[in-house]
Amino acid sequence: MNLLAAFPKSVAVEFKKSRHKHSLLLLVIAVVLNYFYLFHGNTPDRQAWYNVFYAIPMINTLILSVLMAVLASQSVDMEHKGNMWNLLPTLESRASVYLGKILYGFIHLTLFCLLQMGMVILMGGRLGYEGNIPFSLIGITFTAELVSGMIVYQLQCLLSLLFPSQFAALSIGFGGTLTGLFLAYVSTKAWTPWSVLLSLSPIGMDYQRETRSVTLFLRQLTPLEILTALVYLFGIFLLGLYLFTKTEQGALSIGTGKQKASKSVHSGLPVELIKLKRNPIWIPFLLIPLISAVIGTFNFTQNQGILQNTWEDLWTQQSLFLGIFFLAPLVGILCSLLWRMEHQDSNWNLILTVTTPEKLVKDKWMTAVLLSSVCILWIAFIYLFTGKIILRLPGEVPELFWIRMLGAAVCLSAVSAVQSMLSMIFRSFAVPISLAFAGSIAGLWLTVKGAYYAVPYSMLIYGMGSSSITGELNVPVLLASCCFYVLAALTCSILFLKKTDVRTHV
């Protein structure tokens, strides 16, 4: 009874903690991205309703997974930042804290699904889709998104609990999302928690390789697919409930044990690199490009009837998801990590007593640029190793490839400047990362429209050549745009720092 009485209170507390965290804005952004993917520029046909409900699991395996990861990180991160894990149980039980977080995520997820389905009904009627509104498909998809969304949210809450540094939890989430999206091209089975939404899709696709024709059909969910989803849902819930009720602070946290102290308080490393010495930030920068390359190589070898056995097609497959969706958020994770220490305790004012705003902004930007450039070298190495050693592709690497790599590094410097500014302005670790993800999807649309210079994220897609390595590359415009965004972001960051202190920074 006490637990049930404390449950509504704990939910209210979660919403109070989320003030100024822009969670409702994230929901709106997710719905807008759904609109552009599902309806913008699409011409209705006889299978219009099927097209929409086939596309929803595809796009939301990406968008919904990221949204749930961000919300979970926001919900759990405050306890880490305030060392609250032992203080909270003096006010209410650990179980009620956990259940409050779960219901907090469920309310946001339900609101997203309602907005999305309302948009589908409205746009279907406005565009004149043939046939009646398929309420059965709406109900199945709505339920599937609730189940799969809660699976990912609970898992991300658990990861955010285990890793006090949220970059690890979010990096694992992005890697899982990328893997789940890849498995959609291999199998409809829910091999990972991030694959559940695709496994519960009510619409199937029949592709005829000979005629290259696609037919969508209504499929019946199997008992095994439903059982697998329920096992994920309740299994992760019970595991999270057990671990959240551990009694000792730090007993569950990975990477928070005692570290060997440095022999000297001085170091030859720059200050920002010293902060990263014991943060394994290199892990996502190594693994996510590697996962993308493995996925791309698999698609390349399995679709030789469509693709050609060339360096150009290999690059398109390896860099497609990475350049379009994941590279900018990866830089966002790094920038949020770089600004995390300043957002904790009273460090915001303290740091400005020993350095200037100009130096602080410059150091963080240069650190992000350095690590991003190393990531580009790693991506290039994987590509060359795969083509020459594993696949033994004929011919030489396209000459434009090296210009593309240099262009990608320059574009990442612009992305780093903007993400550093966002991470400085927003105290939340996860919000700038979600904005990077939204910017990447918007950048894809702008690139398709030819406005690649409009935002740094579209310049990254264009400069990296994720859609075509041998396509047009306007170097002067690319360099001018990057210089503009770097100077604008750094200038705004410095002015913001000079006008903001710990009392006004929210």
Coordinates of C-alpha atoms in Angstrom, one line a residue:
M1 CA 0.0 0.0 0.0
N2 CA 2.8 2.4 0.9
L3 CA 4.5 1.7 -2.5
L4 CA 1.2 2.4 -4.4
A5 CA 0.7 5.6 -2.4
A6 CA 4.3 6.8 -3.2
F7 CA 4.0 5.8 -6.8
P8 CA 2.0 8.9 -8.1
K9 CA 4.2 11.2 -6.0
S10 CA 7.4 9.7 -7.6
V11 CA 5.9 10.4 -11.0
A12 CA 5.2 14.0 -10.2
V13 CA 8.8 14.3 -8.9
E14 CA 10.1 13.0 -12.3
F15 CA 8.1 15.7 -14.1
K16 CA 9.4 18.4 -11.8
K17 CA 12.9 17.3 -12.4
S18 CA 12.4 17.4 -16.2
R19 CA 11.5 21.1 -16.2
H20 CA 13.7 23.0 -18.6
K21 CA 14.8 19.6 -20.1
H22 CA 12.7 20.2 -23.2
S23 CA 11.2 16.7 -23.2
L24 CA 7.9 17.9 -24.9
L25 CA 10.0 19.6 -27.6
L26 CA 11.7 16.3 -28.3
L27 CA 8.3 14.6 -28.8
V28 CA 7.3 17.3 -31.2
I29 CA 10.5 16.9 -33.1
A30 CA 10.0 13.2 -33.3
V31 CA 6.5 13.6 -34.7
V32 CA 7.7 16.2 -37.2
L33 CA 10.4 13.8 -38.4
N34 CA 7.7 11.1 -38.8
Y35 CA 5.7 13.5 -40.9
F36 CA 8.5 14.3 -43.3
Y37 CA 9.4 10.6 -43.7
L38 CA 5.8 9.3 -44.1
F39 CA 4.0 12.0 -46.0
H40 CA 6.2 14.8 -47.4
G41 CA 6.5 14.5 -51.1
N42 CA 4.9 11.0 -51.2
T43 CA 2.2 10.4 -53.9
P44 CA -0.7 8.2 -52.7
D45 CA -1.4 5.0 -54.5
R46 CA -3.6 1.9 -54.0
Q47 CA -1.4 0.7 -51.1
A48 CA -1.0 4.1 -49.5
W49 CA -2.2 2.9 -46.0
Y50 CA 0.0 -0.2 -46.2
N51 CA 2.9 2.0 -47.2
V52 CA 2.5 4.2 -44.1
F53 CA 2.2 1.3 -41.7
Y54 CA 5.1 -0.5 -43.2
A55 CA 7.2 2.6 -43.0
I56 CA 6.3 3.5 -39.4
P57 CA 8.3 0.6 -37.8
M58 CA 11.2 1.3 -40.1
I59 CA 11.6 5.0 -39.2
N60 CA 10.7 4.5 -35.5
T61 CA 13.2 1.8 -35.0
L62 CA 15.5 4.7 -35.5
I63 CA 13.7 7.7 -34.1
L64 CA 11.8 6.1 -31.2
S65 CA 14.9 4.2 -30.0
V66 CA 16.8 7.5 -29.8
L67 CA 13.9 9.3 -28.2
M68 CA 13.6 6.7 -25.5
A69 CA 17.3 6.7 -24.9
V70 CA 17.4 10.4 -24.4
L71 CA 14.4 10.4 -22.0
A72 CA 15.9 7.6 -20.0
S73 CA 19.2 9.4 -19.7
Q74 CA 17.5 12.6 -18.6
S75 CA 15.5 10.7 -16.0
V76 CA 18.4 8.8 -14.4
D77 CA 21.3 11.3 -14.9
M78 CA 20.1 13.8 -12.2
E79 CA 20.6 11.2 -9.4
H80 CA 24.1 10.6 -10.7
K81 CA 25.0 14.3 -10.9
G82 CA 23.6 15.0 -7.4
N83 CA 24.9 11.8 -5.6
M84 CA 21.2 11.2 -4.7
W85 CA 21.1 7.4 -4.8
N86 CA 21.5 7.0 -1.0
L87 CA 19.5 10.2 -0.1
L88 CA 16.4 9.3 -2.1
P89 CA 15.6 6.1 -0.1
T90 CA 15.3 8.2 3.1
L91 CA 12.3 9.9 1.4
E92 CA 10.7 7.0 -0.5
S93 CA 11.5 3.5 -1.4
R94 CA 13.8 2.7 -4.3
A95 CA 11.1 0.6 -5.9
S96 CA 8.8 3.6 -6.1
V97 CA 11.6 5.7 -7.6
Y98 CA 12.1 3.1 -10.3
L99 CA 8.3 2.8 -11.0
G100 CA 8.1 6.5 -11.1
K101 CA 10.7 6.6 -13.8
I102 CA 9.0 3.9 -15.8
L103 CA 5.6 5.6 -15.7
Y104 CA 7.3 8.9 -16.6
G105 CA 8.6 7.3 -19.8
F106 CA 5.3 5.5 -20.5
I107 CA 3.4 8.8 -20.3
H108 CA 5.8 10.4 -22.8
L109 CA 5.7 7.4 -25.1
T110 CA 1.9 7.3 -25.0
L111 CA 1.7 11.0 -25.9
F112 CA 4.1 10.4 -28.8
C113 CA 2.0 7.5 -30.1
L114 CA -1.2 9.5 -29.8
L115 CA 0.2 12.4 -31.7
Q116 CA 1.7 10.2 -34.4
M117 CA -1.5 8.2 -34.9
G118 CA -3.6 11.4 -34.9
M119 CA -1.3 12.7 -37.6
V120 CA -1.6 9.5 -39.7
I121 CA -5.5 9.7 -39.6
L122 CA -5.4 13.5 -40.4
M123 CA -3.0 13.2 -43.3
G124 CA -4.6 10.1 -44.7
G125 CA -7.9 11.8 -45.0
R126 CA -6.3 15.0 -46.3
L127 CA -4.3 13.3 -49.0
G128 CA -7.3 11.2 -50.0
Y129 CA -6.0 7.7 -49.2
E130 CA -8.1 5.0 -50.8
G131 CA -10.3 3.0 -48.5
N132 CA -11.5 3.4 -45.0
I133 CA -9.2 4.4 -42.1
P134 CA -7.6 1.0 -41.0
F135 CA -8.3 1.2 -37.3
S136 CA -7.1 -2.3 -36.8
L137 CA -3.6 -1.4 -38.2
I138 CA -3.6 1.7 -36.1
G139 CA -4.4 -0.3 -32.9
I140 CA -1.7 -3.0 -33.7
T141 CA 1.0 -0.4 -34.5
F142 CA 0.1 1.8 -31.5
T143 CA 0.4 -1.2 -29.2
A144 CA 3.6 -2.4 -30.9
E145 CA 5.2 1.0 -30.4
L146 CA 4.2 1.1 -26.8
V147 CA 5.7 -2.3 -26.1
S148 CA 8.9 -1.8 -28.1
G149 CA 9.3 1.8 -26.8
M150 CA 9.0 0.7 -23.2
I151 CA 11.5 -2.2 -23.8
V152 CA 14.1 0.3 -25.1
Y153 CA 13.3 2.9 -22.4
Q154 CA 13.6 0.3 -19.6
L155 CA 16.9 -1.0 -21.0
Q156 CA 18.3 2.5 -21.4
C157 CA 17.3 3.3 -17.8
L158 CA 19.2 0.3 -16.7
L159 CA 22.2 1.3 -18.8
S160 CA 22.0 4.8 -17.5
L161 CA 22.1 3.4 -13.9
L162 CA 25.0 1.2 -14.6
F163 CA 27.1 3.8 -16.3
P164 CA 27.2 7.1 -14.4
S165 CA 28.8 8.7 -17.5
Q166 CA 25.8 8.9 -19.8
F167 CA 28.0 8.8 -22.9
A168 CA 28.4 5.1 -22.4
A169 CA 24.7 4.4 -22.1
L170 CA 23.8 6.5 -25.1
S171 CA 26.6 5.0 -27.1
I172 CA 25.4 1.5 -26.4
G173 CA 21.9 2.7 -27.3
F174 CA 23.0 4.1 -30.7
G175 CA 25.0 1.0 -31.4
G176 CA 21.9 -1.1 -30.6
T177 CA 19.7 1.0 -32.7
L178 CA 22.1 0.7 -35.7
T179 CA 22.2 -3.1 -35.2
G180 CA 18.4 -3.3 -34.9
L181 CA 18.0 -1.4 -38.1
F182 CA 20.5 -3.6 -39.9
L183 CA 18.7 -6.8 -38.7
A184 CA 15.6 -5.6 -40.4
Y185 CA 17.2 -6.3 -43.7
V186 CA 18.2 -9.8 -42.6
S187 CA 15.3 -11.1 -40.5
T188 CA 12.0 -10.0 -39.0
K189 CA 12.8 -11.8 -35.7
A190 CA 13.5 -9.7 -32.6
W191 CA 17.2 -10.7 -32.1
T192 CA 17.8 -7.6 -30.0
P193 CA 15.5 -5.3 -27.9
W194 CA 15.9 -2.7 -30.6
S195 CA 14.5 -5.1 -33.2
V196 CA 11.1 -5.7 -31.5
L197 CA 9.2 -2.9 -33.3
L198 CA 10.1 -4.3 -36.7
S199 CA 9.2 -7.9 -35.6
L200 CA 5.7 -6.6 -34.6
S201 CA 5.0 -4.9 -37.9
P202 CA 1.5 -5.8 -39.2
I203 CA 2.6 -5.2 -42.8
G204 CA 5.0 -7.5 -44.6
M205 CA 6.9 -7.0 -47.9
D206 CA 7.4 -9.3 -50.8
Y207 CA 10.3 -8.4 -53.1
Q208 CA 10.6 -10.1 -56.4
R209 CA 14.3 -10.0 -57.4
E210 CA 13.7 -10.8 -61.0
T211 CA 11.2 -8.0 -61.7
R212 CA 12.4 -5.8 -58.8
S213 CA 8.8 -5.2 -57.8
V214 CA 7.6 -4.7 -54.2
T215 CA 4.2 -5.9 -52.9
L216 CA 3.0 -5.1 -49.4
F217 CA 0.6 -7.4 -47.6
L218 CA -1.2 -7.8 -44.3
R219 CA 0.6 -10.3 -42.1
Q220 CA -0.5 -12.1 -39.0
L221 CA 1.8 -11.8 -35.9
T222 CA 2.9 -15.2 -34.7
P223 CA 2.7 -16.3 -31.0
L224 CA 6.5 -16.5 -30.9
E225 CA 6.9 -12.9 -32.0
I226 CA 4.4 -11.7 -29.3
L227 CA 6.0 -13.9 -26.6
T228 CA 9.5 -12.7 -27.5
A229 CA 8.3 -9.1 -27.1
L230 CA 6.6 -9.8 -23.7
V231 CA 9.7 -11.6 -22.5
Y232 CA 11.8 -8.6 -23.3
L233 CA 9.3 -6.2 -21.7
F234 CA 8.8 -8.0 -18.4
G235 CA 12.3 -9.5 -18.2
I236 CA 14.0 -6.1 -18.5
F237 CA 11.4 -4.6 -16.1
L238 CA 12.1 -7.2 -13.4
L239 CA 15.9 -6.9 -13.9
G240 CA 15.7 -3.1 -13.6
L241 CA 13.5 -3.3 -10.5
Y242 CA 16.0 -5.7 -8.9
L243 CA 19.0 -3.6 -9.7
F244 CA 17.4 -0.2 -8.8
T245 CA 16.6 -1.6 -5.3
K246 CA 20.3 -2.4 -4.5
T247 CA 21.2 -0.8 -1.3
E248 CA 24.7 0.6 -1.7
Q249 CA 25.5 3.6 -3.9
G250 CA 28.1 2.8 -6.5
A251 CA 27.6 -1.0 -6.0
L252 CA 26.1 -1.2 -9.5
S253 CA 28.0 1.5 -11.3
I254 CA 30.5 0.4 -13.9
G255 CA 33.7 2.4 -14.1
T256 CA 33.3 4.1 -10.7
G257 CA 35.7 2.1 -8.7
K258 CA 38.9 3.4 -7.3
Q259 CA 41.3 4.7 -9.8
K260 CA 45.0 4.9 -9.5
A261 CA 45.9 8.5 -8.8
S262 CA 48.2 10.3 -11.1
K263 CA 51.8 10.7 -9.9
S264 CA 51.6 14.5 -10.4
V265 CA 48.8 17.0 -10.5
H266 CA 50.5 18.4 -13.6
S267 CA 50.5 16.8 -17.0
G268 CA 51.7 17.5 -20.5
L269 CA 48.3 16.9 -21.9
P270 CA 45.9 19.7 -22.6
V271 CA 43.2 20.2 -19.9
E272 CA 40.3 18.9 -21.9
L273 CA 42.2 15.7 -22.8
I274 CA 43.2 15.2 -19.1
K275 CA 39.4 15.2 -18.3
L276 CA 39.0 12.4 -20.8
K277 CA 41.9 10.3 -19.6
R278 CA 39.7 7.7 -17.7
N279 CA 36.6 8.0 -19.9
P280 CA 36.6 5.3 -22.6
I281 CA 35.2 7.7 -25.2
W282 CA 37.3 5.9 -27.8
I283 CA 35.0 2.8 -27.5
P284 CA 31.9 4.3 -29.4
F285 CA 34.2 6.1 -31.8
L286 CA 35.7 2.7 -32.7
L287 CA 32.7 0.4 -32.4
I288 CA 29.9 2.4 -34.1
P289 CA 31.9 3.0 -37.4
L290 CA 32.9 -0.7 -37.2
I291 CA 29.3 -1.8 -36.8
S292 CA 28.3 0.4 -39.7
A293 CA 31.1 -1.0 -41.9
V294 CA 30.1 -4.6 -41.0
I295 CA 26.4 -3.9 -41.9
G296 CA 27.4 -2.1 -45.1
T297 CA 29.8 -4.9 -46.2
F298 CA 27.1 -7.5 -45.5
N299 CA 24.6 -5.6 -47.6
F300 CA 27.3 -5.1 -50.3
T301 CA 28.0 -8.9 -50.6
Q302 CA 24.4 -9.9 -50.4
N303 CA 23.1 -7.6 -53.1
Q304 CA 25.5 -8.0 -55.9
G305 CA 22.5 -8.4 -58.3
I306 CA 21.7 -4.8 -57.6
L307 CA 25.1 -3.3 -56.6
Q308 CA 28.3 -3.4 -58.6
N309 CA 31.5 -4.9 -57.3
T310 CA 33.2 -1.5 -57.1
W311 CA 34.8 0.7 -54.5
E312 CA 32.1 3.3 -55.1
D313 CA 29.2 1.0 -54.1
L314 CA 31.2 -0.4 -51.1
W315 CA 31.6 3.1 -49.7
T316 CA 28.0 3.9 -50.2
Q317 CA 27.0 0.9 -48.2
Q318 CA 29.5 1.3 -45.4
S319 CA 29.0 5.0 -44.9
L320 CA 25.2 5.4 -45.5
F321 CA 23.8 5.0 -42.0
L322 CA 27.0 6.3 -40.4
G323 CA 27.2 9.6 -42.3
I324 CA 23.5 10.2 -42.4
F325 CA 22.3 9.2 -38.9
F326 CA 25.1 8.4 -36.4
L327 CA 28.3 10.4 -36.9
A328 CA 26.9 13.8 -35.9
P329 CA 25.2 12.3 -32.7
L330 CA 28.5 10.6 -31.9
V331 CA 30.2 14.0 -31.9
G332 CA 27.3 15.3 -29.9
I333 CA 28.1 12.6 -27.2
L334 CA 31.7 13.8 -27.1
C335 CA 30.8 17.5 -26.8
S336 CA 28.2 16.7 -24.0
L337 CA 30.9 14.8 -22.2
L338 CA 33.4 17.7 -22.6
W339 CA 30.9 20.1 -21.0
R340 CA 29.6 17.8 -18.3
M341 CA 32.1 18.8 -15.6
E342 CA 31.2 22.5 -16.0
H343 CA 27.5 21.7 -15.5
Q344 CA 28.1 19.8 -12.3
D345 CA 28.1 21.4 -8.8
S346 CA 29.5 25.0 -8.9
N347 CA 32.1 24.4 -11.5
W348 CA 30.5 26.8 -14.0
N349 CA 31.7 29.9 -12.2
L350 CA 34.8 28.2 -10.7
I351 CA 36.3 27.4 -14.1
L352 CA 36.0 31.0 -15.3
T353 CA 38.2 32.1 -12.4
V354 CA 41.2 30.3 -13.9
T355 CA 40.6 30.7 -17.6
T356 CA 38.9 32.9 -20.1
P357 CA 35.7 32.2 -22.1
E358 CA 37.7 32.3 -25.3
K359 CA 40.2 29.7 -24.2
L360 CA 37.6 27.5 -22.7
V361 CA 35.5 27.4 -25.9
K362 CA 38.5 27.0 -28.1
D363 CA 40.0 24.1 -26.1
K364 CA 36.7 22.2 -26.1
W365 CA 36.2 22.7 -29.8
M366 CA 39.8 21.7 -30.7
T367 CA 39.5 18.6 -28.5
A368 CA 36.3 17.6 -30.3
V369 CA 37.9 18.3 -33.7
L370 CA 41.0 16.2 -32.8
L371 CA 39.0 13.1 -31.8
S372 CA 36.6 13.5 -34.7
S373 CA 39.5 13.6 -37.1
V374 CA 40.9 10.4 -35.6
C375 CA 37.5 8.8 -36.2
I376 CA 37.6 9.8 -39.8
L377 CA 41.0 8.1 -40.2
W378 CA 39.5 5.0 -38.6
I379 CA 36.6 5.0 -41.0
A380 CA 39.0 5.4 -43.9
F381 CA 41.2 2.5 -42.6
I382 CA 38.2 0.2 -42.3
Y383 CA 37.1 1.0 -45.8
L384 CA 40.5 0.4 -47.3
F385 CA 41.1 -2.8 -45.3
T386 CA 37.7 -4.2 -46.3
G387 CA 38.1 -3.4 -50.0
K388 CA 41.8 -4.5 -50.4
I389 CA 42.2 -7.4 -47.9
I390 CA 38.7 -8.9 -47.4
L391 CA 36.9 -8.3 -50.6
R392 CA 39.9 -7.7 -52.9
L393 CA 38.0 -5.3 -55.1
P394 CA 39.3 -4.6 -58.6
G395 CA 40.7 -1.3 -59.6
E396 CA 42.0 1.6 -57.4
V397 CA 40.4 3.6 -54.7
P398 CA 38.6 6.6 -56.2
E399 CA 40.8 9.7 -56.2
L400 CA 37.9 11.7 -54.9
F401 CA 37.8 9.5 -51.7
W402 CA 40.7 11.3 -50.1
I403 CA 39.1 14.7 -50.8
R404 CA 35.9 13.3 -49.3
M405 CA 37.7 12.3 -46.2
L406 CA 39.3 15.7 -45.8
G407 CA 35.9 17.3 -46.5
A408 CA 34.3 15.1 -43.8
A409 CA 36.9 16.2 -41.3
V410 CA 36.3 19.8 -42.1
C411 CA 32.5 19.4 -41.9
L412 CA 32.9 17.6 -38.5
S413 CA 34.8 20.7 -37.3
A414 CA 31.7 22.7 -38.0
V415 CA 29.4 20.1 -36.4
S416 CA 31.7 20.1 -33.4
A417 CA 31.5 23.8 -33.0
V418 CA 27.7 23.8 -33.1
Q419 CA 27.4 20.7 -30.8
S420 CA 29.8 22.3 -28.4
M421 CA 27.7 25.4 -28.3
L422 CA 24.5 23.3 -27.7
S423 CA 26.2 21.3 -25.0
M424 CA 27.2 24.5 -23.2
I425 CA 23.7 26.0 -23.4
F426 CA 21.8 22.9 -22.4
R427 CA 22.6 21.4 -19.0
S428 CA 21.0 18.1 -20.0
F429 CA 23.6 15.6 -21.3
A430 CA 21.1 14.0 -23.8
V431 CA 19.3 17.0 -25.3
P432 CA 22.2 18.2 -27.5
I433 CA 22.6 14.6 -28.8
S434 CA 19.0 14.3 -29.7
L435 CA 19.2 17.7 -31.5
A436 CA 22.2 16.3 -33.4
F437 CA 20.2 13.3 -34.4
A438 CA 17.2 15.5 -35.5
G439 CA 19.6 17.7 -37.4
S440 CA 21.1 14.7 -39.2
I441 CA 17.6 13.7 -40.5
A442 CA 16.8 17.3 -41.4
G443 CA 20.2 17.5 -43.1
L444 CA 19.3 14.4 -45.2
W445 CA 16.2 16.2 -46.5
L446 CA 18.1 19.4 -47.2
T447 CA 20.8 17.5 -49.1
V448 CA 18.2 15.8 -51.3
K449 CA 16.7 19.3 -52.0
G450 CA 20.2 20.6 -52.9
A451 CA 20.5 22.9 -49.9
Y452 CA 23.5 21.0 -48.5
Y453 CA 25.0 24.2 -47.2
A454 CA 22.0 25.1 -45.0
V455 CA 23.1 23.3 -41.8
P456 CA 26.4 21.6 -40.7
Y457 CA 24.7 18.2 -40.6
S458 CA 23.7 18.4 -44.3
M459 CA 27.2 19.5 -45.2
L460 CA 28.6 16.4 -43.4
I461 CA 26.3 14.1 -45.5
Y462 CA 27.3 16.0 -48.7
G463 CA 31.0 16.3 -48.0
M464 CA 31.3 12.7 -46.9
G465 CA 29.6 11.4 -50.0
S466 CA 27.4 8.9 -48.2
S467 CA 25.0 8.7 -51.1
S468 CA 27.7 8.9 -53.8
I469 CA 31.4 9.1 -53.4
T470 CA 31.9 10.2 -57.0
G471 CA 29.1 12.7 -57.0
E472 CA 29.5 16.5 -57.3
L473 CA 31.6 18.1 -54.7
N474 CA 31.6 21.9 -54.5
V475 CA 34.7 22.5 -52.4
P476 CA 34.7 26.3 -52.2
V477 CA 31.1 26.4 -51.0
L478 CA 31.7 23.6 -48.6
L479 CA 34.7 25.4 -47.1
A480 CA 33.0 28.7 -46.9
S481 CA 29.9 27.2 -45.2
C482 CA 32.1 25.3 -42.7
C483 CA 34.1 28.5 -41.8
F484 CA 30.9 30.4 -41.3
Y485 CA 29.3 27.9 -39.0
V486 CA 32.6 27.5 -37.0
L487 CA 33.0 31.2 -36.5
A488 CA 29.3 31.8 -35.8
A489 CA 29.1 29.0 -33.2
L490 CA 32.4 29.9 -31.4
T491 CA 31.4 33.6 -31.3
C492 CA 28.0 32.8 -29.9
S493 CA 29.5 30.4 -27.4
I494 CA 32.0 33.1 -26.1
L495 CA 29.3 35.8 -25.9
F496 CA 27.0 33.4 -24.0
L497 CA 29.8 32.5 -21.5
K498 CA 30.5 36.2 -20.9
K499 CA 26.8 36.9 -20.1
T500 CA 26.0 33.8 -18.1
D501 CA 26.8 32.5 -14.7
V502 CA 25.7 29.6 -12.5
R503 CA 22.7 31.5 -11.2
T504 CA 21.3 32.3 -14.7
H505 CA 22.4 29.2 -16.5
V506 CA 19.4 26.9 -16.8

